[in-house]
Coordinates of C-alpha atoms and ligand atoms in Angstrom, one line a residue:
X1 CA 68.3 -68.0 -82.0
X2 CA 69.6 -64.4 -82.2
X3 CA 68.0 -62.6 -85.1
X4 CA 70.2 -59.9 -86.6
X5 CA 68.5 -56.8 -87.9
X6 CA 70.1 -55.0 -90.8
X7 CA 68.6 -51.6 -91.4
X8 CA 69.1 -50.7 -95.1
X9 CA 68.0 -47.6 -97.0
X10 CA 66.7 -48.9 -100.4
X11 CA 67.7 -45.6 -102.0
X12 CA 71.2 -45.7 -100.6
X13 CA 72.1 -49.4 -100.2
X14 CA 74.9 -50.3 -97.8
X15 CA 76.5 -53.1 -99.8
X16 CA 78.5 -54.4 -96.8
X17 CA 75.3 -55.2 -95.0
X18 CA 73.9 -56.9 -98.1
X19 CA 77.1 -59.0 -98.4
X20 CA 76.8 -60.1 -94.7
X21 CA 73.2 -61.1 -95.3
X22 CA 74.3 -62.9 -98.6
X23 CA 76.9 -64.8 -96.6
X24 CA 74.2 -66.1 -94.2
X25 CA 72.1 -67.3 -97.2
X26 CA 75.2 -69.1 -98.8
X27 CA 75.7 -70.9 -95.5
X28 CA 72.2 -72.2 -95.5
X29 CA 70.7 -69.6 -93.1
X30 CA 67.4 -67.6 -93.5
X31 CA 67.1 -63.9 -94.2
X32 CA 63.9 -61.9 -94.4
X33 CA 64.0 -59.0 -96.9
X34 CA 61.7 -56.5 -98.5
X35 CA 60.3 -56.8 -102.1
X36 CA 58.0 -54.5 -103.9
X37 CA 55.0 -56.8 -103.0
X38 CA 55.5 -58.0 -99.4
X39 CA 58.5 -59.0 -97.2
X40 CA 59.9 -62.5 -98.1
X41 CA 61.6 -65.1 -96.0
X42 CA 64.6 -66.1 -98.0
X43 CA 66.8 -69.2 -98.2
X44 CA 69.0 -70.7 -100.9
X45 CA 66.5 -72.2 -103.4
X46 CA 69.0 -74.9 -104.4
X47 CA 69.5 -76.0 -100.8
X48 CA 66.9 -78.5 -99.7
X49 CA 67.8 -77.9 -96.0
X50 CA 67.2 -74.2 -96.3
X51 CA 63.7 -74.8 -97.8
X52 CA 62.9 -77.1 -95.0
X53 CA 64.0 -74.5 -92.5
X54 CA 61.7 -71.9 -94.2
X55 CA 58.7 -74.2 -93.7
X56 CA 59.6 -74.8 -90.1
X57 CA 60.1 -71.1 -89.3
X58 CA 56.7 -70.2 -90.8
X59 CA 54.9 -73.2 -89.6
X60 CA 53.9 -73.7 -93.2
X61 CA 52.6 -77.0 -94.6
X62 CA 55.5 -78.5 -96.6
X63 CA 53.2 -79.2 -99.6
X64 CA 52.9 -75.5 -100.2
X65 CA 55.6 -74.6 -102.6
X66 CA 58.0 -71.6 -102.4
X67 CA 58.6 -68.9 -105.1
X68 CA 62.2 -68.8 -106.4
X69 CA 63.5 -65.2 -106.8
X70 CA 66.0 -64.4 -109.5
X71 CA 67.9 -61.4 -110.6
X72 CA 68.7 -62.2 -114.3
X73 CA 66.4 -63.3 -117.0
X74 CA 68.8 -66.2 -117.9
X75 CA 68.1 -67.8 -114.5
X76 CA 64.6 -68.6 -115.6
X77 CA 66.1 -70.8 -118.4
X78 CA 68.6 -72.3 -115.9
X79 CA 65.8 -73.8 -113.7
X80 CA 63.0 -74.4 -116.2
X81 CA 62.3 -77.3 -118.5
X82 CA 60.5 -76.9 -121.9
X83 CA 59.9 -73.2 -121.5
X84 CA 56.9 -71.9 -123.5
X85 CA 57.2 -68.8 -125.6
X86 CA 54.6 -67.1 -123.4
X87 CA 57.2 -67.2 -120.6
X88 CA 59.6 -65.0 -122.5
X89 CA 56.8 -62.6 -123.6
X90 CA 55.5 -62.2 -120.1
X91 CA 59.0 -61.9 -118.5
X92 CA 59.8 -59.2 -121.1
X93 CA 56.6 -57.3 -120.3
X94 CA 56.5 -57.5 -116.5
X95 CA 59.9 -58.3 -115.1
X96 CA 61.5 -57.1 -112.9
X97 CA 58.1 -56.8 -111.2
X98 CA 55.2 -58.3 -109.2
X99 CA 54.4 -61.3 -111.4
X100 CA 55.3 -65.0 -110.7
X101 CA 55.4 -67.6 -113.5
X102 CA 54.7 -71.3 -113.0
X103 CA 56.8 -73.4 -115.4
X104 CA 58.0 -77.0 -115.6
X105 CA 61.2 -77.5 -113.6
X106 CA 64.4 -79.3 -114.3
X107 CA 66.8 -80.8 -111.6
X108 CA 68.4 -77.6 -110.4
X109 CA 65.7 -76.7 -107.9
X110 CA 65.0 -79.5 -105.4
X111 CA 61.6 -80.9 -104.7
X112 CA 61.8 -79.6 -101.1
X113 CA 61.6 -76.1 -102.6
X114 CA 58.6 -76.8 -104.8
X115 CA 56.5 -78.7 -102.3
X116 CA 57.1 -81.9 -104.2
X117 CA 55.8 -80.6 -107.5
X118 CA 57.5 -80.9 -110.9
X119 CA 56.7 -77.3 -111.6
X120 CA 58.5 -74.2 -110.1
X121 CA 57.3 -70.7 -109.3
X122 CA 59.7 -68.0 -110.5
X123 CA 59.8 -64.2 -110.0
X124 CA 62.3 -61.5 -110.8
X125 CA 61.5 -58.8 -108.2
X126 CA 62.1 -55.1 -108.9
X127 CA 63.0 -54.0 -105.3
X128 CA 66.6 -52.8 -105.2
X129 CA 67.3 -54.6 -101.9
X130 CA 65.9 -57.9 -103.1
X131 CA 68.0 -57.5 -106.3
X132 CA 71.2 -56.7 -104.5
X133 CA 70.7 -59.6 -102.1
X134 CA 70.1 -62.2 -104.8
X135 CA 73.1 -60.9 -106.7
X136 CA 75.5 -60.6 -103.8
X137 CA 74.5 -64.0 -102.3
X138 CA 75.0 -65.7 -105.6
X139 CA 71.9 -67.8 -104.8
X140 CA 68.5 -67.9 -106.3
X141 CA 66.4 -67.2 -103.3
X142 CA 63.4 -69.3 -102.3
X143 CA 61.0 -67.0 -100.5
X144 CA 57.5 -67.2 -99.3
X145 CA 55.9 -64.3 -97.5
X146 CA 57.8 -63.6 -94.2
X147 CA 54.8 -64.2 -91.9
X148 CA 53.7 -67.0 -89.6
X149 CA 51.6 -69.3 -91.8
X150 CA 47.9 -68.1 -91.8
X151 CA 48.6 -64.6 -90.5
X152 CA 48.4 -61.5 -92.7
X153 CA 51.4 -61.0 -95.0
X154 CA 54.1 -58.6 -93.8
X155 CA 54.3 -55.2 -95.4
X156 CA 56.7 -53.7 -92.9
X157 CA 59.8 -55.0 -91.1
X158 CA 58.0 -54.8 -87.7
X159 CA 55.4 -57.3 -89.0
X160 CA 58.3 -59.7 -89.7
X161 CA 59.8 -59.0 -86.3
X162 CA 56.5 -59.8 -84.6
X163 CA 56.2 -63.2 -86.4
X164 CA 59.8 -64.4 -86.9
X165 CA 62.2 -62.8 -84.5
X166 CA 64.2 -65.5 -82.7
X167 CA 63.3 -68.1 -85.4
X168 CA 65.5 -66.9 -88.3
X169 CA 69.1 -65.6 -88.8
X170 CA 68.4 -62.1 -90.0
X171 CA 65.8 -59.5 -91.1
X172 CA 66.6 -56.7 -93.5
X173 CA 64.5 -53.6 -92.5
X174 CA 64.1 -51.7 -95.8
X175 CA 61.0 -49.7 -94.7
X176 CA 57.5 -50.3 -95.8
X177 CA 56.9 -52.1 -99.1
X178 CA 55.4 -50.4 -102.1
X179 CA 52.4 -52.6 -103.4
X180 CA 51.4 -54.5 -100.2
X181 CA 49.8 -57.5 -102.0
X182 CA 51.6 -60.6 -103.1
X183 CA 52.5 -61.1 -106.7
X184 CA 50.1 -62.2 -109.5
X185 CA 50.7 -65.9 -110.1
X186 CA 50.4 -67.0 -113.7
X187 CA 50.5 -70.7 -114.6
X188 CA 52.1 -71.4 -117.9
X189 CA 51.9 -75.2 -117.8
X190 CA 48.3 -75.1 -119.1
X191 CA 47.3 -74.5 -122.8
X192 CA 46.1 -71.0 -121.9
X193 CA 48.0 -68.9 -119.3
X194 CA 46.0 -69.1 -116.1
X195 CA 45.9 -66.7 -113.1
X196 CA 46.3 -68.7 -109.9
X197 CA 46.4 -65.7 -107.6
X198 CA 45.3 -62.2 -108.5
X199 CA 47.6 -59.3 -107.9
X200 CA 48.8 -55.9 -109.0
X201 CA 49.4 -57.1 -112.6
X202 CA 45.8 -57.7 -113.6
X203 CA 44.2 -59.9 -116.3
X204 CA 43.8 -57.1 -118.7
X205 CA 47.5 -56.2 -118.5
X206 CA 48.5 -59.8 -119.1
X207 CA 46.1 -60.1 -122.0
X208 CA 47.6 -57.1 -123.7
X209 CA 51.0 -58.9 -123.6
X210 CA 50.0 -62.6 -124.5
X211 CA 46.4 -62.7 -125.7
X212 CA 43.9 -65.0 -124.0
X213 CA 44.3 -65.4 -120.2
X214 CA 42.1 -67.5 -117.9
X215 CA 41.4 -67.2 -114.2
X216 CA 41.6 -70.4 -112.1
X217 CA 37.9 -71.0 -111.2
X218 CA 39.1 -72.1 -107.7
X219 CA 39.8 -68.5 -106.7
X220 CA 36.7 -66.8 -108.1
X221 CA 34.7 -66.3 -105.0
X222 CA 32.0 -67.6 -102.7
X223 CA 30.0 -69.6 -105.3
X224 CA 33.2 -71.5 -106.2
X225 CA 34.4 -72.4 -102.7
X226 CA 33.9 -76.1 -103.6
X227 CA 36.4 -75.9 -106.5
X228 CA 40.0 -76.7 -105.4
X229 CA 42.4 -73.8 -106.3
X230 CA 45.4 -75.0 -108.2
X231 CA 48.0 -73.0 -106.2
X232 CA 48.3 -75.0 -103.0
X233 CA 48.7 -71.8 -101.0
X234 CA 45.3 -70.6 -102.0
X235 CA 43.6 -73.6 -100.4
X236 CA 44.6 -72.7 -96.8
X237 CA 42.9 -70.3 -94.5
X238 CA 45.0 -67.2 -94.9
X239 CA 45.7 -63.6 -94.1
X240 CA 43.4 -64.0 -91.1
X241 CA 43.4 -61.6 -88.1
X242 CA 42.8 -63.3 -84.7
X243 CA 39.3 -61.8 -84.3
X244 CA 36.2 -63.0 -86.2
X245 CA 36.1 -60.9 -89.4
X246 CA 32.9 -60.4 -91.4
X247 CA 32.4 -58.3 -94.5
X248 CA 29.2 -56.2 -94.8
X249 CA 28.2 -55.8 -98.4
X250 CA 25.5 -53.6 -100.0
X251 CA 24.6 -49.9 -100.4
X252 CA 26.9 -47.6 -98.5
X253 CA 24.3 -46.1 -96.2
X254 CA 22.8 -49.5 -95.3
X255 CA 26.3 -51.0 -94.7
X256 CA 27.2 -48.2 -92.3
X257 CA 23.8 -48.7 -90.5
X258 CA 24.3 -52.4 -90.2
X259 CA 27.9 -52.2 -89.0
X260 CA 26.8 -49.6 -86.4
X261 CA 24.0 -52.0 -85.3
X262 CA 26.4 -55.0 -85.1
X263 CA 29.1 -53.0 -83.3
X264 CA 26.6 -51.8 -80.7
X265 CA 25.3 -55.3 -80.2
X266 CA 28.8 -56.7 -79.9
X267 CA 29.8 -54.1 -77.3
X268 CA 26.6 -54.8 -75.3
X269 CA 27.8 -58.4 -75.1
X270 CA 31.1 -57.1 -73.7
X271 CA 33.1 -57.9 -76.9
X272 CA 35.9 -55.7 -78.3
X273 CA 34.7 -54.6 -81.8
X274 CA 36.9 -53.4 -84.7
X275 CA 35.6 -51.7 -87.8
X276 CA 37.5 -51.4 -91.1
X277 CA 36.3 -48.2 -92.7
X278 CA 37.5 -45.7 -95.3
X279 CA 38.6 -42.1 -94.9
X280 CA 35.1 -41.1 -96.2
X281 CA 33.1 -43.2 -93.8
X282 CA 35.2 -43.4 -90.6
X283 CA 33.4 -40.6 -88.8
X284 CA 30.0 -42.2 -89.4
X285 CA 30.7 -45.1 -86.9
X286 CA 29.5 -44.6 -83.4
X287 CA 30.9 -47.7 -81.6
X288 CA 34.0 -49.9 -81.8
X289 CA 37.6 -49.2 -82.7
X290 CA 37.5 -47.7 -86.2
X291 CA 40.5 -48.0 -88.5
X292 CA 40.5 -46.5 -92.0
X293 CA 42.1 -48.5 -94.8
X294 CA 42.5 -45.3 -96.9
X295 CA 40.7 -43.3 -99.5
X296 CA 37.7 -45.2 -101.0
X297 CA 38.7 -44.2 -104.5
X298 CA 42.4 -45.1 -104.2
X299 CA 42.6 -48.8 -104.6
X300 CA 46.4 -48.8 -104.6
X301 CA 46.3 -47.2 -101.1
X302 CA 43.7 -49.8 -100.0
X303 CA 46.0 -52.6 -101.2
X304 CA 49.0 -51.0 -99.5
X305 CA 47.2 -50.7 -96.2
X306 CA 45.1 -54.0 -96.1
X307 CA 47.5 -56.3 -94.3
X308 CA 48.7 -53.6 -91.9
X309 CA 45.1 -52.9 -90.9
X310 CA 44.4 -56.6 -90.3
X311 CA 47.4 -56.7 -88.0
X312 CA 46.3 -53.5 -86.3
X313 CA 43.1 -55.2 -85.5
X314 CA 45.1 -57.9 -83.7
X315 CA 47.1 -55.3 -81.9
X316 CA 44.0 -53.6 -80.4
X317 CA 42.6 -57.0 -79.5
X318 CA 39.4 -56.8 -81.6
X319 CA 37.3 -60.0 -81.2
X320 CA 34.6 -59.1 -83.7
X321 CA 35.7 -57.2 -86.8
X322 CA 33.3 -55.8 -89.4
X323 CA 34.7 -54.5 -92.7
X324 CA 33.1 -52.5 -95.5
X325 CA 33.5 -54.0 -99.0
X326 CA 35.8 -52.2 -101.5
X327 CA 35.3 -51.6 -105.2
X328 CA 38.6 -52.1 -107.0
X329 CA 38.2 -52.0 -110.8
X330 CA 42.0 -51.9 -111.6
X331 CA 43.4 -54.5 -109.3
X332 CA 40.3 -56.5 -110.0
X333 CA 39.6 -59.1 -107.4
X334 CA 43.1 -59.0 -105.8
X335 CA 42.0 -57.0 -102.8
X336 CA 38.6 -58.7 -102.2
X337 CA 40.3 -62.1 -102.8
X338 CA 42.5 -61.5 -99.8
X339 CA 39.8 -59.9 -97.7
X340 CA 37.3 -62.8 -98.4
X341 CA 39.9 -65.3 -97.4
X342 CA 40.7 -63.4 -94.3
X343 CA 37.0 -63.5 -93.5
X344 CA 36.7 -67.2 -94.4
X345 CA 34.0 -66.0 -96.9
X346 CA 31.7 -64.6 -94.2
X347 CA 29.7 -61.9 -95.9
X348 CA 26.6 -60.2 -94.5
X349 CA 24.5 -58.8 -97.4
X350 CA 22.3 -55.8 -96.6
Ligands
AMP1 P1 53.9 -66.9 -100.9 O1 55.3 -67.0 -101.3 O2 53.7 -67.0 -99.4 O3 53.2 -65.7 -101.5 O4 53.2 -68.2 -101.5 C1 53.6 -68.7 -102.7 C2 52.3 -69.0 -103.5 O5 52.7 -69.6 -104.8 C3 51.5 -70.1 -102.8 O6 50.1 -69.7 -102.9 C4 51.9 -71.3 -103.5 O7 50.9 -72.3 -103.4 C5 52.1 -70.8 -105.0 N1 52.9 -71.7 -105.7 C6 54.3 -71.8 -105.6 N2 54.8 -72.7 -106.5 C7 53.7 -73.2 -107.2 C8 53.6 -74.2 -108.2 N3 54.7 -74.8 -108.6 N4 52.4 -74.4 -108.6 C9 51.3 -73.7 -108.2 N5 51.4 -72.8 -107.2 C10 52.6 -72.5 -106.7
MG2 MG1 52.1 -66.2 -98.1

């Protein structure tokens, strides 16, 4: 398949190109587009065939539901059944923005889009291109991240091109995304709103808006790997680079010493070694290909660069990858949640 590339400036949107992309969606085709979190692979959420095509293009298991993207608050009511008050409160507080709500669904969205579930994930994104595309297409857009299933999520159009060129109808290149981590998913079908996937909108922010919020125990870290996460997507190996990634955890100096030792040992064995460092530590490594993820104290920069760095590790052919651990008080566990999954929970404590 020939994949058309539309280059669109998010600050000066060429509406003719958006309309062409919208036309593709209306006809059942697939268009990848930027959002403020990561790039999404979009299809008409009401068209079962389009959802099936999304699963096929990504190689995604079809029991892993898609997020429905909307551009009006009223569209939430259009697709939900027995909407709780908390949905309106959270939508008012954080939409348009990087938060996804899980609510009971009615008949409007087919089961193909929701992976067979009677609930639906809904998000009103803030990215101007995403908004224009939803509006102009006249469709609510089902969109998972626009990567091949299992690979790091795409934060730039070139990541989407790498994974999906030739498999989908079009890609809108709107430049690098802003946040770089997928949306926070909040389940409103439980008594207490529950975070199923951590993201930029953290627990504290949600609590300020609705009161008590829980975190799904299935996503809380190594000691809970036996608990099944409620979001189907959080159960799969994910975000993984091709090399074997391990996280080295402990005091900064010991971490650097251990990574240097492991890197030297790997290279002696003839392996290509990659190291994920920070601006402050990058010059302290003596072997391996060292890539900085950004300033240690700027967790938003770390979030922004995380998936790109994992993909860069693939590009340089790293077979063994060692990463420092990052402290991220604001985004909470959103970054380490992705990194731990990418590393299949392999952590070396020093
Ligand atoms: P992605 O769009 O690639 O970020 O993936 C969407 C995420 O939302 C996956 O982790 C899904 O499992 C999760 N998700 C979507 N719909 C639901 C739902 N109805 N219930 C629970 N999790 C959902
Ligand atoms: Mg994804």
